[in-house]
Coordinates of C-alpha atoms in Angstrom, one line a residue:
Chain A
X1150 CA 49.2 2.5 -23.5
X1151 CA 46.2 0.9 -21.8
X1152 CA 43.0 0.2 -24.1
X1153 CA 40.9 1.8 -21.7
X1154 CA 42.2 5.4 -22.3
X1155 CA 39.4 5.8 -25.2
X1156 CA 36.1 5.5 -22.9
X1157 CA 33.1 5.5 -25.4
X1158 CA 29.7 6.6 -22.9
X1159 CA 26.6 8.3 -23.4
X1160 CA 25.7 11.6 -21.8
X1161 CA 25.6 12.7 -19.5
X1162 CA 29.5 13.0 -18.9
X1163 CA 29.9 15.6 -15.8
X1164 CA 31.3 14.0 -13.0
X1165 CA 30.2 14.8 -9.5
X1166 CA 30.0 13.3 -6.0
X1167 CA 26.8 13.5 -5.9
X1168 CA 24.9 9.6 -6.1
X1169 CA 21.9 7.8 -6.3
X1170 CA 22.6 6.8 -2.8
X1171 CA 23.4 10.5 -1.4
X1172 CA 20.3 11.7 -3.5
X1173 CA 17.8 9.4 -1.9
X1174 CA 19.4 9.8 1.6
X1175 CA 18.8 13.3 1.5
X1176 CA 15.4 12.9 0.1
X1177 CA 14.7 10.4 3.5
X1178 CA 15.5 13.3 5.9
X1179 CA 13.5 16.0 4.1
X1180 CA 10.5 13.8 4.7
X1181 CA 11.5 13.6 8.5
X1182 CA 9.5 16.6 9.3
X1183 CA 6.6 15.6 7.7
X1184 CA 6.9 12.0 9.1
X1185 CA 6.9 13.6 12.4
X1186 CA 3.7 15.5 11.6
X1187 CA 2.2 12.6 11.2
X1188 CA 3.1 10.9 14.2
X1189 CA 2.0 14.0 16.2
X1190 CA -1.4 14.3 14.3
X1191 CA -2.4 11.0 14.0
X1192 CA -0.6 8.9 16.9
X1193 CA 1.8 6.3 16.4
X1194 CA -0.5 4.4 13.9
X1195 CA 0.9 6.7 11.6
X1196 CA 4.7 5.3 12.0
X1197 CA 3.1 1.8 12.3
X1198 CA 1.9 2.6 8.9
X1199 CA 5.0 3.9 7.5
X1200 CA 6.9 1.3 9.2
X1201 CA 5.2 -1.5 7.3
X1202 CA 5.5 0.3 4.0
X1203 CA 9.0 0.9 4.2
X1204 CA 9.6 -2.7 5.6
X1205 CA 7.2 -4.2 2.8
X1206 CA 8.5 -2.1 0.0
X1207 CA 12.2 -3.0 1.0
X1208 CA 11.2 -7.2 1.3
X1209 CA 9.3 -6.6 -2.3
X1210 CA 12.6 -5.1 -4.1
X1211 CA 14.7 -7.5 -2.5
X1212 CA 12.4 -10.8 -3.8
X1213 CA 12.0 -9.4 -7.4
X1214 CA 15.9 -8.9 -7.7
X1215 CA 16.4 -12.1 -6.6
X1216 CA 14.3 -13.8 -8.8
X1217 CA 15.5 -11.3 -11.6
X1218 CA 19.1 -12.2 -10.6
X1219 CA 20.1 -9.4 -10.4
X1220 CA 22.8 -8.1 -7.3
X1221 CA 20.3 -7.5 -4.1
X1222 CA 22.4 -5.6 -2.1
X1223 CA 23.6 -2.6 -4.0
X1224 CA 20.0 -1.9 -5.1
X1225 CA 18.8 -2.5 -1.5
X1226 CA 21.5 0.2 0.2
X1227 CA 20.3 3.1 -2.3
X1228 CA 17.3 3.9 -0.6
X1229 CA 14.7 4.0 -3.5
X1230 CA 12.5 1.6 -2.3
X1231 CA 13.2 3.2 1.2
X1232 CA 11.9 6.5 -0.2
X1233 CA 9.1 5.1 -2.4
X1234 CA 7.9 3.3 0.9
X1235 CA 8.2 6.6 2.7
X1236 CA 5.9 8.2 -0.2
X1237 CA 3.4 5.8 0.0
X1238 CA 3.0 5.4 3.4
X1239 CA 2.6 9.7 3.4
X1240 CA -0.1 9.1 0.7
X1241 CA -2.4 6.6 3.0
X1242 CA -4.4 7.3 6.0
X1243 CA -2.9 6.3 9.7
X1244 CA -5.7 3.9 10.1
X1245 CA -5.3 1.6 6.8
X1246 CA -5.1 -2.3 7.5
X1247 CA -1.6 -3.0 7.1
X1248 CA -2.3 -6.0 4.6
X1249 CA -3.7 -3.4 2.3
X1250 CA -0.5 -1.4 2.9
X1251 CA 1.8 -4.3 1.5
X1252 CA -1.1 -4.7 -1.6
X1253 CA 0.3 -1.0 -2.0
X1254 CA 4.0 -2.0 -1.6
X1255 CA 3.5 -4.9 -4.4
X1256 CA 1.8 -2.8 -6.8
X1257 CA 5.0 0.0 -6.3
X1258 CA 7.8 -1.9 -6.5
X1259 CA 6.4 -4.9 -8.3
X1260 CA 4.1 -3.4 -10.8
X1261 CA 5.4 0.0 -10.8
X1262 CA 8.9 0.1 -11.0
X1263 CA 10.1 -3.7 -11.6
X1264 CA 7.5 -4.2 -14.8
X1265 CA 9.1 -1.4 -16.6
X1266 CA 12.7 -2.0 -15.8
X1267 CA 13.9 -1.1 -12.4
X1268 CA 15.4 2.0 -11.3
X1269 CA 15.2 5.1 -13.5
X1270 CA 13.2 3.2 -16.2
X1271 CA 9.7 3.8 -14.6
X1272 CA 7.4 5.7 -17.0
X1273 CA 5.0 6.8 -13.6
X1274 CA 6.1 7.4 -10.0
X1275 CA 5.6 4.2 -8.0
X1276 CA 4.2 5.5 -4.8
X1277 CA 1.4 7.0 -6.6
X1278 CA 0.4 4.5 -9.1
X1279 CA 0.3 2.6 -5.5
X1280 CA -2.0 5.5 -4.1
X1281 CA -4.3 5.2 -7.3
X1282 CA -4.5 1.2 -7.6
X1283 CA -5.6 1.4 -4.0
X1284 CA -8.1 4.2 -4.2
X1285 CA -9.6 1.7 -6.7
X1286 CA -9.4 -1.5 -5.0
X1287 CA -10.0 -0.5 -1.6
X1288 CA -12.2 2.7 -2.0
X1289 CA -13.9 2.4 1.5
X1290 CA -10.8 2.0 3.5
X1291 CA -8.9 4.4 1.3
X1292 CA -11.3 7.6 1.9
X1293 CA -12.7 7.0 5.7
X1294 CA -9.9 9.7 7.2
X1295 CA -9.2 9.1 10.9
X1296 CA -9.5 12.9 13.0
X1297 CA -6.4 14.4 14.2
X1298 CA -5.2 14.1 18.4
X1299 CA -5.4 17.3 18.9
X1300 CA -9.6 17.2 18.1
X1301 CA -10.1 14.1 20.7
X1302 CA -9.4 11.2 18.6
X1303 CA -8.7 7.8 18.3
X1304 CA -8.5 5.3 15.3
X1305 CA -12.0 4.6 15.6
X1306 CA -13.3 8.4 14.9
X1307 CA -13.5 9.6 11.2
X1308 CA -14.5 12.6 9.0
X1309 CA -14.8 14.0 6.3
X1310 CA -11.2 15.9 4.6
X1311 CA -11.8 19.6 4.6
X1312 CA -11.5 18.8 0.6
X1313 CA -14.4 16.6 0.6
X1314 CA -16.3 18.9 2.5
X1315 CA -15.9 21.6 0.2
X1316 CA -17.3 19.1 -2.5
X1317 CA -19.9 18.4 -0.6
X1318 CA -21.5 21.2 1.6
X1319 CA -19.5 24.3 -0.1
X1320 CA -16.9 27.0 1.0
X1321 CA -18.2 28.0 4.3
X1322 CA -18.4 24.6 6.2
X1323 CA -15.2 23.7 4.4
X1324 CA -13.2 27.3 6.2
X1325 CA -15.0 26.4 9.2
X1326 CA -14.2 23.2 9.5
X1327 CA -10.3 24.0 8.5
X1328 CA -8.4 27.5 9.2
X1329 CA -5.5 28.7 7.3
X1330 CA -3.7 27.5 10.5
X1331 CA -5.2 24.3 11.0
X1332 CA -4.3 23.7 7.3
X1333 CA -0.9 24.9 7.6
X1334 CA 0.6 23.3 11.0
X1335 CA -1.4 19.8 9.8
X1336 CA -4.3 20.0 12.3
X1337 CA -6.7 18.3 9.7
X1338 CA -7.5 15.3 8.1
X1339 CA -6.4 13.5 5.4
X1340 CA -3.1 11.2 4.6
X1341 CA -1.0 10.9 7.1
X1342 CA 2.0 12.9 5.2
X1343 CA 0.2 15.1 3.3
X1344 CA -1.9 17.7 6.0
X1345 CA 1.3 19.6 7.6
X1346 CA 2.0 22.5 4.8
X1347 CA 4.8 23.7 7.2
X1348 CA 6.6 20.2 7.7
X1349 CA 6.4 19.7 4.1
X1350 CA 7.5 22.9 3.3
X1351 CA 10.8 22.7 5.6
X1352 CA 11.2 19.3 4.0
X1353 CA 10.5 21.1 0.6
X1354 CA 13.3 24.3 1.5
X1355 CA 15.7 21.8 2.5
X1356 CA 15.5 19.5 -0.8
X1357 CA 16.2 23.3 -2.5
X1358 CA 19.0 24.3 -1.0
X1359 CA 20.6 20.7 -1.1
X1360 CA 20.0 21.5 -5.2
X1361 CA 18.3 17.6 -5.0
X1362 CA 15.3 19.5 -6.9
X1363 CA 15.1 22.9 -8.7
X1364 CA 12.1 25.4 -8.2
X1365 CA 10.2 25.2 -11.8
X1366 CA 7.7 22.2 -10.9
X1367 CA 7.1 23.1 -7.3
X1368 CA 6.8 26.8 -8.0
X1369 CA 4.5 26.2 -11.4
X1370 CA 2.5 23.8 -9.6
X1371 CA 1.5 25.3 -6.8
X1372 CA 1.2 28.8 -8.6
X1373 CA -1.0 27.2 -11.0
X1374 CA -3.1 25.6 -8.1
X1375 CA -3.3 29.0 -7.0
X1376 CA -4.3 30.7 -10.4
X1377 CA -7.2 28.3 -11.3
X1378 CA -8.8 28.0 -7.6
X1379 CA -8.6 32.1 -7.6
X1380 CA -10.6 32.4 -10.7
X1381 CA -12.9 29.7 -8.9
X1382 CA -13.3 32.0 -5.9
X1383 CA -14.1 34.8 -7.2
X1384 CA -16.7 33.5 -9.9
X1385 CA -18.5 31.7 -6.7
X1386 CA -16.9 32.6 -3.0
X1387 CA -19.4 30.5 -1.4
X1388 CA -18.7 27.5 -3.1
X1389 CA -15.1 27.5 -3.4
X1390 CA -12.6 28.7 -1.0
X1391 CA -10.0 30.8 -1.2
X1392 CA -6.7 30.2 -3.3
X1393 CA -4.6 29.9 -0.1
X1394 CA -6.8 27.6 1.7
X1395 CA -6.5 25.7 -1.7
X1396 CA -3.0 25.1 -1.7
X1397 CA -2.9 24.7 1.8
X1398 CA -5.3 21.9 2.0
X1399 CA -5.2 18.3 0.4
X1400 CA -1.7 16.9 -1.3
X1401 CA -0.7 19.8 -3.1
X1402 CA 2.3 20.9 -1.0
X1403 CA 4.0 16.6 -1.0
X1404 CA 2.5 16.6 -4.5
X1405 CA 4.6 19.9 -5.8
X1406 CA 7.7 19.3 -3.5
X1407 CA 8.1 15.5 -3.6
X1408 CA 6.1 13.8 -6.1
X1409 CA 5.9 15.7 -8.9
X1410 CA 10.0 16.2 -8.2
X1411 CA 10.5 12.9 -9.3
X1412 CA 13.7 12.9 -11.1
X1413 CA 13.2 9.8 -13.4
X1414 CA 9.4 10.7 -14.0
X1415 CA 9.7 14.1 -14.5
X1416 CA 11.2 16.5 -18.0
X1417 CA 15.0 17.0 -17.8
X1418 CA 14.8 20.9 -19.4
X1419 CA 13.6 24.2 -17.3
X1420 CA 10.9 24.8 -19.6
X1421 CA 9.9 21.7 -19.8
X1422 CA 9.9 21.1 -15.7
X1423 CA 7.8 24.9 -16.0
X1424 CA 5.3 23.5 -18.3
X1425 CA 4.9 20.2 -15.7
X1426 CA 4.2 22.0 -13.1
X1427 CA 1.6 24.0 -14.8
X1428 CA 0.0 20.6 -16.8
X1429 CA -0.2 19.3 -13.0
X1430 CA -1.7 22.7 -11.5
X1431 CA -4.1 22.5 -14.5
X1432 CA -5.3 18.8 -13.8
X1433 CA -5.4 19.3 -10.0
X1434 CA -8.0 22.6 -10.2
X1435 CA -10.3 20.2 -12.9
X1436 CA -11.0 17.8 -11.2
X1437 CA -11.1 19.6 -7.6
X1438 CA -13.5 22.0 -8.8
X1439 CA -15.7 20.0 -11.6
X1440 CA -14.5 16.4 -10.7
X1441 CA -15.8 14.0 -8.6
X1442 CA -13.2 13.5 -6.5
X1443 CA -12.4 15.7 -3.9
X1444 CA -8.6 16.1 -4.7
X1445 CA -7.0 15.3 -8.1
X1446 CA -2.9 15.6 -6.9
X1447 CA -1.8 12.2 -7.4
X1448 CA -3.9 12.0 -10.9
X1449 CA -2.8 15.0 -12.0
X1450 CA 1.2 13.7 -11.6
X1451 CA 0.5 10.2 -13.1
X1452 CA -1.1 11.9 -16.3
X1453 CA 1.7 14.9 -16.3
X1454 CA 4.3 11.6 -15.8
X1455 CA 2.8 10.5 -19.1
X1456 CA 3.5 13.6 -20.7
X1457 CA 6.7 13.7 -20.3
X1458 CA 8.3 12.1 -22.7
X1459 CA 6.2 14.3 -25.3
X1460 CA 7.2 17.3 -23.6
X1461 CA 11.1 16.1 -23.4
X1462 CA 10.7 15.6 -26.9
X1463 CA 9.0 19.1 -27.8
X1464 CA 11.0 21.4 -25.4
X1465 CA 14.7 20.9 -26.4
X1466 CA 17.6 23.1 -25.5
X1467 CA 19.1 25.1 -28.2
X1468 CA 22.2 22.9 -29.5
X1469 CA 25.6 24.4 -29.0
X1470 CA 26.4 26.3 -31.9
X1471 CA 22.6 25.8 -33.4
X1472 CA 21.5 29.5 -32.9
X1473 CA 25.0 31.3 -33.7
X1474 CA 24.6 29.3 -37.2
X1475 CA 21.1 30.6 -37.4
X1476 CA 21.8 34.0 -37.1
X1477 CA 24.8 33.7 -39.3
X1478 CA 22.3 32.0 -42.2
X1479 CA 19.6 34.8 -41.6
X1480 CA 22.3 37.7 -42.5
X1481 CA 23.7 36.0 -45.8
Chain B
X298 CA 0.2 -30.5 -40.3
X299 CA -1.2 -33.5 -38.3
X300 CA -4.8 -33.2 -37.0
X301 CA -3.8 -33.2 -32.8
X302 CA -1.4 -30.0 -34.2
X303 CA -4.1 -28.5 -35.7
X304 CA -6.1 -28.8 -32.2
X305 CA -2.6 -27.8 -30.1
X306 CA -1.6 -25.0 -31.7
X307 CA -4.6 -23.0 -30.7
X308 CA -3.9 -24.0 -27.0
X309 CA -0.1 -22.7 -26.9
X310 CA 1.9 -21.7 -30.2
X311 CA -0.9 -19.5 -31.9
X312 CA -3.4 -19.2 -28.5
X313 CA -5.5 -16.4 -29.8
X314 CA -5.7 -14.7 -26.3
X315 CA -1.9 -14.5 -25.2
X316 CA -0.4 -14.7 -28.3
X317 CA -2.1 -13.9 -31.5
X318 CA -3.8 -10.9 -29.6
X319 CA -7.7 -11.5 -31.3
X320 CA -11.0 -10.9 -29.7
X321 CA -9.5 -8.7 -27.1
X322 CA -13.1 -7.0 -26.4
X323 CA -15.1 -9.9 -24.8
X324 CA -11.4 -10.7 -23.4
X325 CA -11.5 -7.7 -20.9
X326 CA -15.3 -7.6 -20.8
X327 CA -15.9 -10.9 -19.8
X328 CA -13.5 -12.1 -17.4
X329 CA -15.0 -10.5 -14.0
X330 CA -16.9 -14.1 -13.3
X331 CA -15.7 -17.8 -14.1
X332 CA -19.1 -19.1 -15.5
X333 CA -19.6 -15.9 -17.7
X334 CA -15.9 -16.4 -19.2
X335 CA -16.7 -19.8 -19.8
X336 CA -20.1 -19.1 -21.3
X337 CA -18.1 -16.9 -23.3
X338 CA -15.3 -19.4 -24.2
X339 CA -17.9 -22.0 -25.2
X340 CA -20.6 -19.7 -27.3
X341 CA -17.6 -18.5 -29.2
X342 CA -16.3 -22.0 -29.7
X343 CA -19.5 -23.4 -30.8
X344 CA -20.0 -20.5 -33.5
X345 CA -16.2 -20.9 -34.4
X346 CA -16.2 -24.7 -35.0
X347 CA -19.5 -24.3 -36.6
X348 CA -17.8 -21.0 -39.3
X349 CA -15.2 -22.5 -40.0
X350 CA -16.7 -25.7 -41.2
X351 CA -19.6 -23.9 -43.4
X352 CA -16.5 -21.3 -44.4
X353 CA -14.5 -24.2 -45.6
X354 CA -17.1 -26.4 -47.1
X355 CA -18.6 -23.2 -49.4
X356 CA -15.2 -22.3 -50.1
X357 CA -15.2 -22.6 -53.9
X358 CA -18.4 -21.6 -53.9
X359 CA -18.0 -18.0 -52.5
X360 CA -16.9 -15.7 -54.8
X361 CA -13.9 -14.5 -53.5
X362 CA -14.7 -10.5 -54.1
X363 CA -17.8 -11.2 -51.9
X364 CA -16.0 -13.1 -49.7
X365 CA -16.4 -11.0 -46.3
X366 CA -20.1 -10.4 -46.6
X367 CA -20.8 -14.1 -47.2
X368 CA -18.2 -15.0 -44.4
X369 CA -20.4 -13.0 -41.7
X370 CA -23.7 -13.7 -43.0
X371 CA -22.9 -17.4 -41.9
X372 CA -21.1 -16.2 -38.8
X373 CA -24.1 -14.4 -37.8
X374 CA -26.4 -17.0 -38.5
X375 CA -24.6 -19.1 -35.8
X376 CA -24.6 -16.0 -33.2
X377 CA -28.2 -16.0 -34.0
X378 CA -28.7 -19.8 -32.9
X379 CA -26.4 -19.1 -29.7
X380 CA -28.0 -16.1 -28.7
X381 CA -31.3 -17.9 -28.8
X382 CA -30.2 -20.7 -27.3
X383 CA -28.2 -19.7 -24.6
X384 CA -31.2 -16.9 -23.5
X385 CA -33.4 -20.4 -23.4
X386 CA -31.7 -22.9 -21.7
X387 CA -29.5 -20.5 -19.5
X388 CA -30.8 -17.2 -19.1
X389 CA -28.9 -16.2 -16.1
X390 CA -25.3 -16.4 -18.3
X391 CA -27.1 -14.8 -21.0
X392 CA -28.2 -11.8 -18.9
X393 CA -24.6 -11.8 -17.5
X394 CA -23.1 -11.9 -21.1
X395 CA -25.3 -9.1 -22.7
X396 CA -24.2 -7.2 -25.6
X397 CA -21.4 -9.5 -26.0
X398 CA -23.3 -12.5 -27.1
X399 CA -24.3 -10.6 -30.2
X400 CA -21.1 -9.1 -30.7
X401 CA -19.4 -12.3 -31.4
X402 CA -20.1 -12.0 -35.0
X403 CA -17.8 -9.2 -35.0
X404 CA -15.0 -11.1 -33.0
X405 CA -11.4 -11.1 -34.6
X406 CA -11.2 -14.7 -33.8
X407 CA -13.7 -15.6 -36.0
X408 CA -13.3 -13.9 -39.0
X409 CA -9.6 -14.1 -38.6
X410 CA -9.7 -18.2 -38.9
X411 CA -12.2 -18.1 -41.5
X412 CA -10.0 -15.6 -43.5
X413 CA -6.8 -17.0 -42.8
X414 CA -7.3 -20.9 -42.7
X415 CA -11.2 -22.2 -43.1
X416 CA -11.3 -20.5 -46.5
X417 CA -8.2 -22.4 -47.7
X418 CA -8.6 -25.7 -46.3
X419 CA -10.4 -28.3 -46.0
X420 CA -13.4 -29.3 -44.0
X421 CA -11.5 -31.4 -41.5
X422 CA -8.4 -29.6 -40.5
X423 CA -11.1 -26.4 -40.6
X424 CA -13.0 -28.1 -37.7
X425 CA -10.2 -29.2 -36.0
X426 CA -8.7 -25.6 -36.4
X427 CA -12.2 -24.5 -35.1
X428 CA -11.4 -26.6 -31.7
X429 CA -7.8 -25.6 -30.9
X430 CA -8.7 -21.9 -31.2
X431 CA -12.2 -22.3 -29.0
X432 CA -10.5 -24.2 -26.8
X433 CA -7.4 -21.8 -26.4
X434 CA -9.7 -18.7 -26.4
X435 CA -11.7 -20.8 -23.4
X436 CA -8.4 -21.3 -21.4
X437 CA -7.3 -18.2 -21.5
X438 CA -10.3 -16.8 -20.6
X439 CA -10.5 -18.8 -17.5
X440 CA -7.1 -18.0 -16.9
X441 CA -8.3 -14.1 -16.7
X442 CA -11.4 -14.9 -14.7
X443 CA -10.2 -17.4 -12.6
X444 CA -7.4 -14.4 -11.0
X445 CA -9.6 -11.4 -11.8
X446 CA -12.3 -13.4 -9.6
X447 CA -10.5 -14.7 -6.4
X448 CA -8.4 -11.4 -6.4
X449 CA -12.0 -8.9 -7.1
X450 CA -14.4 -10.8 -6.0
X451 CA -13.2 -13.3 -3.7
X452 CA -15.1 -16.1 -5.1
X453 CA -14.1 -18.9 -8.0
X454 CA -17.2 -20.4 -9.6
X455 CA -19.1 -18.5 -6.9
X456 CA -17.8 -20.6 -4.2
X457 CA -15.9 -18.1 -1.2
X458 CA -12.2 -18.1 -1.4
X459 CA -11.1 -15.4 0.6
X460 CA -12.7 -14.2 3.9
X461 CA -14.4 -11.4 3.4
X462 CA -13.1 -7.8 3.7
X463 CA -10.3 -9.1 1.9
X464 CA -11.2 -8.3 -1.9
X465 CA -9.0 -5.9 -4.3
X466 CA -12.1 -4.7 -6.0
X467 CA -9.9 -3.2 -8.5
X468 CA -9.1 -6.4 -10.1
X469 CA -13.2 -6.7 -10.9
X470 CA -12.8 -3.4 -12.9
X471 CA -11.3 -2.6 -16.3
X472 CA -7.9 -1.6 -15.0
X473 CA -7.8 -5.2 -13.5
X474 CA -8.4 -7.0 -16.7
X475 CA -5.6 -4.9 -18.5
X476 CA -3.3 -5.5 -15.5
X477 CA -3.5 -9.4 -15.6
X478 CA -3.9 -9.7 -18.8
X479 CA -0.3 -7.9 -19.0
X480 CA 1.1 -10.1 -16.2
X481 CA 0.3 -13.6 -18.4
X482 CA 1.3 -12.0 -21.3
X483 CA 4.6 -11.5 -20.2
X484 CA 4.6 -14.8 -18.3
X485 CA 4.1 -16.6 -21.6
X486 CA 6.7 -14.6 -23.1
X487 CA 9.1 -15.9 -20.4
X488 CA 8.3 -19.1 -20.4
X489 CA 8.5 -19.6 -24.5
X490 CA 11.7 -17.7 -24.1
X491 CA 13.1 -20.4 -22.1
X492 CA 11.7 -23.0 -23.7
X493 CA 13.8 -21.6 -27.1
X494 CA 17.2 -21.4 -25.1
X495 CA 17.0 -24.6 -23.9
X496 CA 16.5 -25.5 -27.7

């Protein structure tokens, strides 16, 4: 009757109520605890920071689409640029000049995202292409780390990471100068999202149960984190700390939970998510043990974001049909 | 082909830089500084203008199985005067320029024009050829330099810009040269893709 009975679409062809819009709204509230963190650990710099990230990222999207002319609204209510504001901002430290910030905002949405396409065509997560452009150009203000509240501080006080201490004067200053509990409440320094294992974690369980991500990268990541800093340890236990205090400390746990995640810049099969996490667990341990930075997360996800496409391509599920038609050729 | 095509092309249509692609090395190399881009821009030029007329005057005398020996022996002979010259009379750009001054011989550019037009035309349109291309290669050079300096270093020419404190150092490394260069790349793109809509 009516021509439009015959729809012709690529795949994928399940419908569901899930959106882009409830996707990325759930992803803003499993950063909540983490934000908080922040807040607590590093005073209300921290939201200042955010704030400006968020507000920059958003005045970024809106410009290019304009001048793209492409519909601003719609693209501004799905929250992505909300949520890659929110991820840079977690990746900076509380006491960053906020011009710098919006330099970071530019190169995400701008460079990042808007070069290659927009939405869902962007080979590399924005936030940390952000992270790594400004390590580069700013790499004074990008590694002085302001000292948590809770040790006495304002902005003006800053130390050493218990990451960069480890580089520098071994395991033992590094445990002393960080517990397990410090590490896992957030009581350290570092970016102003990434210290508080336990926030993250929450954030983390609750992106899980909500099925926004699956297990394989987090899990692979962090167990490979684990793995390769163990074998560390135990070759030389008083250079390198042990594997919990490694996964504990530095960007590991917002790495493995909400970077890494990535849907658009991350493999689409099990095995290939498995294999991710690993490649980013492998990366991470080089160049924290041998490198010459102190932490190697937000590399390790930009060259496992690279990879993906070659591992999409090698690790393909089994075609309906293909392995019955196998087994059927083997017997004749 | 009139001669003031000849000289245009180079600057737009074929610009080796944004368009045709050639001499990418002492593209990305030299465009941290203004005055070493355009030391750059104008050594090249010189040794281009000056190939492509000896490439196009000895053209029926090179054999043309030999052709790519004889083609850099005169390029390099050039290179060799430059070199000398510019380590003389302006040291400073010549201790900024380094290995890149000697690496011109090798520079697509060159051999690309003396391949592809100087050894199959005449003296004339060779050296106006010569022109267009060096003073394409120049612009776009400056282009490079002139954002990768303000944006790195703060300065144009040496002269402050920005206040200080307020430098993307990036922008004076590698991964800045690939990233501009990217950026007017795709600008040209745009704008010649405009330019052919509107007919």
């Amino acid at each position: 009757m009516s021509e439009t009975r015959l729809l012709l679409q690529s795949s994928p062809h399940v419908r569901d109520v899930s959106s882009v819009q409830g996707i990325m709204h759930t992803v803003i509230l499993s950063l909540v605890p983490a934000l908080i963190a922040g807040v607590v650990f590093f005073g209300w710099r921290a939201l200042a920071v955010t704030v400006v990230a968020v507000a920059s990222c958003l005045a970024v999207e809106a410009a290019i689409l304009r001048l793209a002319g492409k519909p601003v609204k719609t693209a501004l209510v799905d929250g992505s640029a909300i949520i890659t504001g929110l991820l840079l901002a977690m990746n900076l430290p509380s006491n960053l000049p906020f011009w710098m910030v919006g330099v970071g905002a530019v190169v995400a949405i701008g460079v990042a995202k808007h070069a290659y396409g927009g939405l869902g065509n962007n080979p590399f997560n924005p936030a940390l292409v952000a992270r790594v452009f400004m390590l580069i150009a700013f790499p004074g203000a990008m590694t002085s780390w302001p000292v948590t509240t809770c040790n006495g501080a304002t902005d003006v006080l800053t130390a050493a990471t218990p990451l960069g201490i480890m580089k520098m004067e071994g395991a033992a200053a590094a445990m002393q100068a960080a517990s397990w509990w410090d590490l896992f409440i957030g009581n350290v320094g570092g970016c102003l999202g990434e210290t508080s294992a336990l926030a993250l974690l929450l954030g983390g369980l609750f992106l899980l149960w909500r099925r926004v991500i699956s297990y394989e990268i987090p899990v692979a990541f962090i167990g490979t984190v684990a793995a390769g800093t163990a074998v560390a340890w135990l070759v030389d236990p008083t250079k390198y700390p042990d594997p919990l205090w490694q996964v504990l400390s530095g960007g590991v746990m917002l790495g493995a939970w909400f970077m890494a995640t990535d849907m658009v810049t991350s493999p689409v099969t099990r095995k290939g998510m498995l294999l991710f996490g690993v490649g980013c667990g492998v990366v991470t341990c080089v160049i924290r043990l041998l490198g010459g930075y102190p932490e190697g997360v937000s590399f390790s996800i930009l060259v496992m974001n690279g990879l993906t496409p070659l591992i999409d391509r090698y690790v393909k599920p089994a075609r309906f049909g293909a392995e019955a038609a196998q087994a059927e050729g083997g017997k004749a | 082909m009139s001669g003031i095509a000849e000289v245009t092309k180079g600057l737009w249509k074929e610009n080796p830089t944004f368009r045709l692609l050639l001499g990418m090395c002492p593209t990305l190399a030299t465009t941290t500084a203004c005055d070493s881009a355009v030391g750059m821009g104008a050594s090249a030029m010189f040794v281009l203008v000056a190939s492509n007329v000896a490439v196009s005057a000895l053209r029926n005398v090179i054999p043309d199985r030999m052709r790519l020996p004889c083609f850099i022996v005169l390029i390099a002979t050039f290179v060799t005067i430059v070199d000398l010259c510019l380590n003389a009379f302006f040291h400073d750009i010549h201790k900024a320029l380094g290995i890149f001054i000697p690496l011109i011989v090798v520079n697509c550019i060159i051999l690309g024009r003396a391949e592809a037009f100087a050894s199959k035309r005449g003296v004339w349109d060779s050296f106006l050829d010569g022109v267009g291309m060096g003073l394409g290669f120049t612009v776009g050079l400056l282009c490079l330099a002139t954002i990768r300096e303000v944006l790195g270093n703060g300065t144009w020419f040496g002269l402050p810009v920005t206040p200080e404190g307020y430098q993307i150092l990036v922008f004076a490394l590698p991964p800045g040269a690939f990233i501009t260069l990217g950026f007017l790349i795709g600008a040209m793109n745009h704008v010649e893709e405009r330019r052919k809509a509107n007919g």
